[in-house]
Amino acid sequence: MSGILVVLEHRGGAYNRMSWEALAAGQQIASASGQPLSAAIVGNDLEALSGELASKKLDKGYRVEHALLKDYTADGYVLALEQLVKKLEPEFVVLPHTYQVRDFAPRLAARFGQVLLADLIGLRKDGDNFVFVRQLFQGKLNADYRHPGSRPCFLSVQAGAFRAESLEAGSASVESFAPQLDASSIRSKPDAPFREAAQTVDLGSAPIIVSVGRGIKEQDNLPMVEELAQALGGEIAASRPICDNGWLPMERQVGSSGQTVSPKLYLAIGISGAIQHLVGMKGSKTVVAINKDENAPIFEVADYGIVGDLFDIVPALTEAVKKAKGA
Amino acid sequence: MKIIVAIKQVPVRDSNLRIDASGHWIDEDDLSYEINEPDAYALEEALQLKEKHGGEVVALLAGPERGSQTIREALAKGADRAIHIECDDLASLDTLGIANRLAAAIKDEKADLILTGLQSDDLGLGQTGVVLAELLGIPHATIIMQVEAASGSIKVKRELEDGWFQHVEMPLPALLTIQSGISKLRYATLMGIKKAKTKEVRRVSAGDLPQAAAATVTIERVYLPEKKKETQLIDGSPKEAAAKLVEKLKFEVRVI
Ligand SMILES: Cc1cc2nc3c(=O)[nH]c(=O)nc-3n(C[C@H](O)[C@H](O)[C@H](O)COP(=O)(O)OP(=O)(O)OC[C@H]3O[C@@H](n4cnc5c(N)ncnc54)[C@H](O)[C@@H]3O)c2cc1C
Ligand SMILES: Nc1ncnc2c1ncn2[C@@H]1O[C@H](COP(=O)(O)O)[C@@H](O)[C@H]1O
């Protein structure tokens, strides 16, 4: 067994950006271990996607094509990739940690008696082996993992952990791989993806966002934060639990399953900073965090921080903003 | 419809986590525990499905003795009975090891539907449910926000990224991993708490289950993440800190 196989994701005729991050992780393992790198895309009729893949530094590209792979299903992807992995016998299989990968990769790994080392934020060579870094407790702790034994080793990488910009260009041949599939082995029937009714607030274009998390404790405390948002002339937004509880509408949720925002100012109040939240607001120009826990992961992306009790700080801040504005 | 819900016990949110002497895991001595958040939603969904279609809800937990508290709460909310796989060695298992135990303990139950949370708050692997489906040889779907059951099949709403969703239909038996926020959680009633005491908890000793292969991945070290970003921390009393921050917002960030 040798080599690294990266599985890329695409939708609607375009690659998912995280695919290139996974490929960057693959290139890193390839150069550290001196092993060949290949990459695969899965679907039906992938000719159009081949060109971009061929322009990357890799030893070989594969189009895993079958009419039954036109729409994503876990069964279809597991069966098709199981056959490709058996043919190539790679030492590492690297995937982007997308929702789709979460859906099929653990099952694929289990077919080989392996578990997926999921959502990696880093890796490094150590002796003959690798150390893989992932987060525990929603980003509060890190852990070094080892995968000492049998192969292949299945890895998925967290959004933003590897730089797509660092990808090396090259030229590779991309060949077709036709897996054997039959319709009866695909048990689920997917409909076309859809969005809920049109959004009435566009957080994406708001210059100032005041975002509130579970630190607020109760719905009755929300007006305190709304007042601050009003004083700043900003939109109010929230982490997922606030919207799950129905305290604010879903359309105000920031994160991987909500909105992606990039305001001039993002003020995070009582938000811990789990990765699924961070991916939605990391692009903000300035991030301010108010949190009582000095080790909260939100401080990892904050330009300014106040460590303390939001119930003391928020009202004081509203006052100070009003004063500065002469209101 | 017979529904099994896998519930995991995790340290309460906002616990003060300390790394243990070995550096391999956290110090568990002074921690309090609660049900993993998405698992509470999985249980709620199971109870609602039972209310609509009849049947039975069975809670399933692998973990040490303290897990019985979480099991009792699930029974108080309305689960009909529970299976407790008693083991103290969770930290030394990988997903295959845990899923193997869960699968072995329920394989004779012939459930129509198995629900798990989409991810645990401590390990955050997001795969125990999917691997369990593989071991049981049944179809699965992840990150589920809605379940409609018909006879012999279900239609579910999957959450995709960026506010997209998708409906998927599949035959039963099947396994679903449930996302937080799928519905509103109920509280246990006094009546429920009383009844829970009389409900059956089947205790399974991990030693009596077939042993899985040794873990393929191991945790070598647990540590606080190094700070990479220079955050300007603003100190002082709330009033002083607020005034200083407003200065920055005015003259450096220029949003006031
Ligand atoms: C597939 C998937 C998709 C997800 N999508 C999203 C998403 O789109 N958006 C999202 O936000 N999350 C999402 N999540 C959930 C995410 O993982 C976290 O659970 C969530 O972001 C946590 O929200 P929080 O920070 O508000 O709550 P918590 O993690 O509970 O944090 C609360 C914070 O408040 C602080 N605090 C408490 N009291 C006070 C006080 N008095 N003063 C100051 N600070 C205080 C605490 O120190 C803590 O840091 C997703 C999860 C999964 C698995
Ligand atoms: N020890 C356990 N006992 C019962 N259920 C578990 C256990 N570990 C994981 N699960 C289930 O698997 C889901 C995903 O966990 P994880 O793969 O660790 O993220 C959880 O939300 C639980 O529903």
GROMACS .gro file of N, CA, C and O and ligand atoms in nm, chain A residues 99 102 138 140 212-215 217 238-242 253-258 270-274 276-277 290-293 296 308-311, chain B residues 13-14 37 118-119 143 159 179, ligand 1:
model
  229
   99TYR      N    1  -2.043   1.846   0.492
   99TYR     CA    2  -2.159   1.769   0.538
   99TYR      C    3  -2.172   1.639   0.457
   99TYR      O    4  -2.216   1.538   0.510
  102ARG      N    5  -1.918   1.393   0.587
  102ARG     CA    6  -1.964   1.340   0.715
  102ARG      C    7  -2.066   1.230   0.693
  102ARG      O    8  -2.079   1.140   0.774
  138GLN      N    9  -1.562   2.102   2.136
  138GLN     CA   10  -1.600   2.218   2.054
  138GLN      C   11  -1.491   2.323   2.049
  138GLN      O   12  -1.519   2.443   2.055
  140LYS      N   13  -1.238   2.371   2.262
  140LYS     CA   14  -1.175   2.416   2.386
  140LYS      C   15  -1.041   2.347   2.409
  140LYS      O   16  -0.951   2.404   2.470
  212VAL      N   17  -2.526   3.723   1.926
  212VAL     CA   18  -2.545   3.677   2.064
  212VAL      C   19  -2.550   3.525   2.070
  212VAL      O   20  -2.603   3.460   1.981
  213GLY      N   21  -2.490   3.471   2.176
  213GLY     CA   22  -2.486   3.326   2.193
  213GLY      C   23  -2.550   3.282   2.322
  213GLY      O   24  -2.615   3.360   2.393
  214ARG      N   25  -2.529   3.157   2.355
  214ARG     CA   26  -2.597   3.096   2.468
  214ARG      C   27  -2.561   3.161   2.602
  214ARG      O   28  -2.634   3.144   2.700
  215GLY      N   29  -2.452   3.238   2.604
  215GLY     CA   30  -2.418   3.310   2.726
  215GLY      C   31  -2.530   3.402   2.774
  215GLY      O   32  -2.534   3.439   2.891
  217LYS      N   33  -2.830   3.324   2.817
  217LYS     CA   34  -2.907   3.240   2.911
  217LYS      C   35  -3.057   3.232   2.886
  217LYS      O   36  -3.113   3.124   2.886
  238ALA      N   37  -2.709   3.568   1.564
  238ALA     CA   38  -2.698   3.475   1.676
  238ALA      C   39  -2.626   3.347   1.637
  238ALA      O   40  -2.610   3.315   1.519
  239SER      N   41  -2.583   3.275   1.739
  239SER     CA   42  -2.532   3.141   1.718
  239SER      C   43  -2.651   3.046   1.710
  239SER      O   44  -2.765   3.083   1.742
  240ARG      N   45  -2.622   2.924   1.674
  240ARG     CA   46  -2.729   2.829   1.647
  240ARG      C   47  -2.825   2.802   1.765
  240ARG      O   48  -2.948   2.799   1.745
  241PRO      N   49  -2.774   2.780   1.886
  241PRO     CA   50  -2.868   2.746   1.995
  241PRO      C   51  -2.976   2.851   2.016
  241PRO      O   52  -3.089   2.818   2.054
  242ILE      N   53  -2.944   2.977   1.992
  242ILE     CA   54  -3.042   3.085   2.010
  242ILE      C   55  -3.156   3.068   1.909
  242ILE      O   56  -3.274   3.087   1.941
  253GLN      N   57  -2.920   3.331   1.195
  253GLN     CA   58  -2.814   3.241   1.241
  253GLN      C   59  -2.689   3.255   1.154
  253GLN      O   60  -2.696   3.249   1.032
  254VAL      N   61  -2.575   3.271   1.220
  254VAL     CA   62  -2.448   3.279   1.148
  254VAL      C   63  -2.375   3.146   1.164
  254VAL      O   64  -2.371   3.090   1.273
  255GLY      N   65  -2.320   3.095   1.055
  255GLY     CA   66  -2.241   2.973   1.065
  255GLY      C   67  -2.257   2.882   0.946
  255GLY      O   68  -2.319   2.919   0.847
  256SER      N   69  -2.202   2.761   0.959
  256SER     CA   70  -2.196   2.671   0.844
  256SER      C   71  -2.335   2.633   0.794
  256SER      O   72  -2.353   2.609   0.675
  257SER      N   73  -2.434   2.629   0.883
  257SER     CA   74  -2.567   2.597   0.834
  257SER      C   75  -2.655   2.721   0.828
  257SER      O   76  -2.774   2.712   0.799
  258GLY      N   77  -2.597   2.837   0.856
  258GLY     CA   78  -2.673   2.962   0.848
  258GLY      C   79  -2.608   3.056   0.747
  258GLY      O   80  -2.566   3.014   0.640
  270GLY      N   81  -2.109   3.633   2.433
  270GLY     CA   82  -2.149   3.504   2.492
  270GLY      C   83  -2.153   3.393   2.390
  270GLY      O   84  -2.239   3.305   2.396
  271ILE      N   85  -2.060   3.398   2.295
  271ILE     CA   86  -2.049   3.292   2.192
  271ILE      C   87  -1.914   3.225   2.211
  271ILE      O   88  -1.810   3.292   2.219
  272SER      N   89  -1.914   3.090   2.218
  272SER     CA   90  -1.788   3.021   2.249
  272SER      C   91  -1.691   3.017   2.131
  272SER      O   92  -1.570   3.021   2.149
  273GLY      N   93  -1.746   3.009   2.009
  273GLY     CA   94  -1.657   3.007   1.892
  273GLY      C   95  -1.629   2.867   1.841
  273GLY      O   96  -1.516   2.835   1.806
  274ALA      N   97  -1.733   2.783   1.835
  274ALA     CA   98  -1.720   2.651   1.772
  274ALA      C   99  -1.693   2.672   1.623
  274ALA      O  100  -1.738   2.771   1.565
  276GLN      N  101  -1.819   2.556   1.361
  276GLN     CA  102  -1.935   2.576   1.274
  276GLN      C  103  -1.987   2.720   1.282
  276GLN      O  104  -2.053   2.766   1.191
  277HIS      N  105  -1.956   2.789   1.391
  277HIS     CA  106  -1.989   2.931   1.397
  277HIS      C  107  -1.881   3.014   1.328
  277HIS      O  108  -1.910   3.103   1.249
  290ILE      N  109  -1.689   3.928   2.362
  290ILE     CA  110  -1.713   3.946   2.506
  290ILE      C  111  -1.750   3.808   2.561
  290ILE      O  112  -1.849   3.749   2.519
  291ASN      N  113  -1.666   3.757   2.650
  291ASN     CA  114  -1.688   3.622   2.702
  291ASN      C  115  -1.624   3.609   2.839
  291ASN      O  116  -1.517   3.664   2.864
  292LYS      N  117  -1.690   3.535   2.926
  292LYS     CA  118  -1.636   3.523   3.062
  292LYS      C  119  -1.521   3.422   3.070
  292LYS      O  120  -1.449   3.417   3.168
  293ASP      N  121  -1.508   3.341   2.965
  293ASP     CA  122  -1.403   3.238   2.965
  293ASP      C  123  -1.285   3.284   2.878
  293ASP      O  124  -1.297   3.291   2.756
  296ALA      N  125  -1.202   3.074   2.578
  296ALA     CA  126  -1.303   3.046   2.475
  296ALA      C  127  -1.239   3.059   2.337
  296ALA      O  128  -1.166   3.155   2.311
  308GLY      N  129  -1.511   3.886   3.070
  308GLY     CA  130  -1.594   3.925   3.182
  308GLY      C  131  -1.739   3.886   3.161
  308GLY      O  132  -1.772   3.820   3.063
  309ASP      N  133  -1.822   3.930   3.255
  309ASP     CA  134  -1.963   3.895   3.253
  309ASP      C  135  -2.039   3.987   3.159
  309ASP      O  136  -2.042   4.109   3.179
  310LEU      N  137  -2.100   3.929   3.059
  310LEU     CA  138  -2.169   4.010   2.959
  310LEU      C  139  -2.282   4.092   3.021
  310LEU      O  140  -2.316   4.199   2.971
  311PHE      N  141  -2.338   4.043   3.131
  311PHE     CA  142  -2.450   4.116   3.192
  311PHE      C  143  -2.404   4.247   3.255
  311PHE      O  144  -2.483   4.338   3.275
  340ARG      N  145  -2.197   2.158   2.978
  340ARG     CA  146  -2.140   2.269   2.904
  340ARG      C  147  -2.080   2.370   3.001
  340ARG      O  148  -2.126   2.385   3.113
  341ASP      N  149  -1.978   2.439   2.958
  341ASP     CA  150  -1.912   2.538   3.043
  341ASP      C  151  -1.841   2.473   3.162
  341ASP      O  152  -1.806   2.541   3.257
  364GLU      N  153  -2.616   1.725   2.376
  364GLU     CA  154  -2.727   1.809   2.329
  364GLU      C  155  -2.806   1.753   2.209
  364GLU      O  156  -2.929   1.742   2.216
  445LEU      N  157  -2.612   1.392   1.596
  445LEU     CA  158  -2.522   1.402   1.481
  445LEU      C  159  -2.377   1.406   1.526
  445LEU      O  160  -2.286   1.377   1.450
  446GLN      N  161  -2.353   1.439   1.653
  446GLN     CA  162  -2.214   1.456   1.696
  446GLN      C  163  -2.210   1.471   1.846
  446GLN      O  164  -2.301   1.527   1.906
  470ILE      N  165  -2.759   1.453   0.975
  470ILE     CA  166  -2.795   1.595   0.997
  470ILE      C  167  -2.942   1.618   0.962
  470ILE      O  168  -2.977   1.696   0.875
  486GLU      N  169  -3.014   1.862   0.649
  486GLU     CA  170  -2.957   1.996   0.642
  486GLU      C  171  -2.831   1.989   0.558
  486GLU      O  172  -2.746   1.903   0.580
  506GLN      N  173  -3.003   1.650   1.413
  506GLN     CA  174  -2.942   1.780   1.437
  506GLN      C  175  -3.017   1.851   1.551
  506GLN      O  176  -3.138   1.834   1.565
  584LIG     C1  177  -2.329   2.015   1.155
  584LIG     C2  178  -2.334   2.129   1.252
  584LIG     C3  179  -2.373   2.253   1.206
  584LIG     C4  180  -2.375   2.362   1.293
  584LIG     N1  181  -2.408   2.486   1.244
  584LIG     C5  182  -2.396   2.594   1.324
  584LIG     C6  183  -2.419   2.727   1.274
  584LIG     O1  184  -2.451   2.747   1.155
  584LIG     N2  185  -2.404   2.832   1.359
  584LIG     C7  186  -2.368   2.815   1.491
  584LIG     O2  187  -2.353   2.915   1.563
  584LIG     N3  188  -2.348   2.691   1.541
  584LIG     C8  189  -2.362   2.581   1.462
  584LIG     N4  190  -2.343   2.456   1.515
  584LIG     C9  191  -2.330   2.441   1.661
  584LIG    C10  192  -2.191   2.470   1.712
  584LIG     O3  193  -2.114   2.352   1.706
  584LIG    C11  194  -2.196   2.517   1.860
  584LIG     O4  195  -2.264   2.421   1.936
  584LIG    C12  196  -2.265   2.652   1.878
  584LIG     O5  197  -2.213   2.747   1.787
  584LIG    C13  198  -2.248   2.700   2.021
  584LIG     O6  199  -2.319   2.818   2.040
  584LIG     P1  200  -2.277   2.922   2.155
  584LIG     O7  201  -2.137   2.964   2.134
  584LIG     O8  202  -2.381   3.028   2.156
  584LIG     O9  203  -2.297   2.836   2.287
  584LIG     P2  204  -2.191   2.776   2.388
  584LIG    O10  205  -2.092   2.693   2.316
  584LIG    O11  206  -2.271   2.715   2.496
  584LIG    O12  207  -2.111   2.902   2.442
  584LIG    C14  208  -2.163   2.997   2.531
  584LIG    C15  209  -2.050   3.091   2.566
  584LIG    O13  210  -2.099   3.195   2.649
  584LIG    C16  211  -2.004   3.223   2.751
  584LIG     N5  212  -2.077   3.280   2.864
  584LIG    C17  213  -2.166   3.218   2.944
  584LIG     N6  214  -2.216   3.304   3.036
  584LIG    C18  215  -2.154   3.422   3.013
  584LIG    C19  216  -2.162   3.549   3.077
  584LIG     N7  217  -2.246   3.573   3.180
  584LIG     N8  218  -2.085   3.648   3.030
  584LIG    C20  219  -2.001   3.627   2.925
  584LIG     N9  220  -1.990   3.510   2.862
  584LIG    C21  221  -2.066   3.408   2.905
  584LIG    C22  222  -1.939   3.091   2.782
  584LIG    O14  223  -1.808   3.110   2.836
  584LIG    C23  224  -1.934   3.024   2.644
  584LIG    O15  225  -1.812   3.052   2.578
  584LIG    C24  226  -2.341   2.345   1.429
  584LIG    C25  227  -2.303   2.219   1.475
  584LIG    C26  228  -2.299   2.112   1.388
  584LIG    C27  229  -2.254   1.980   1.441
   0.00000   0.00000   0.00000
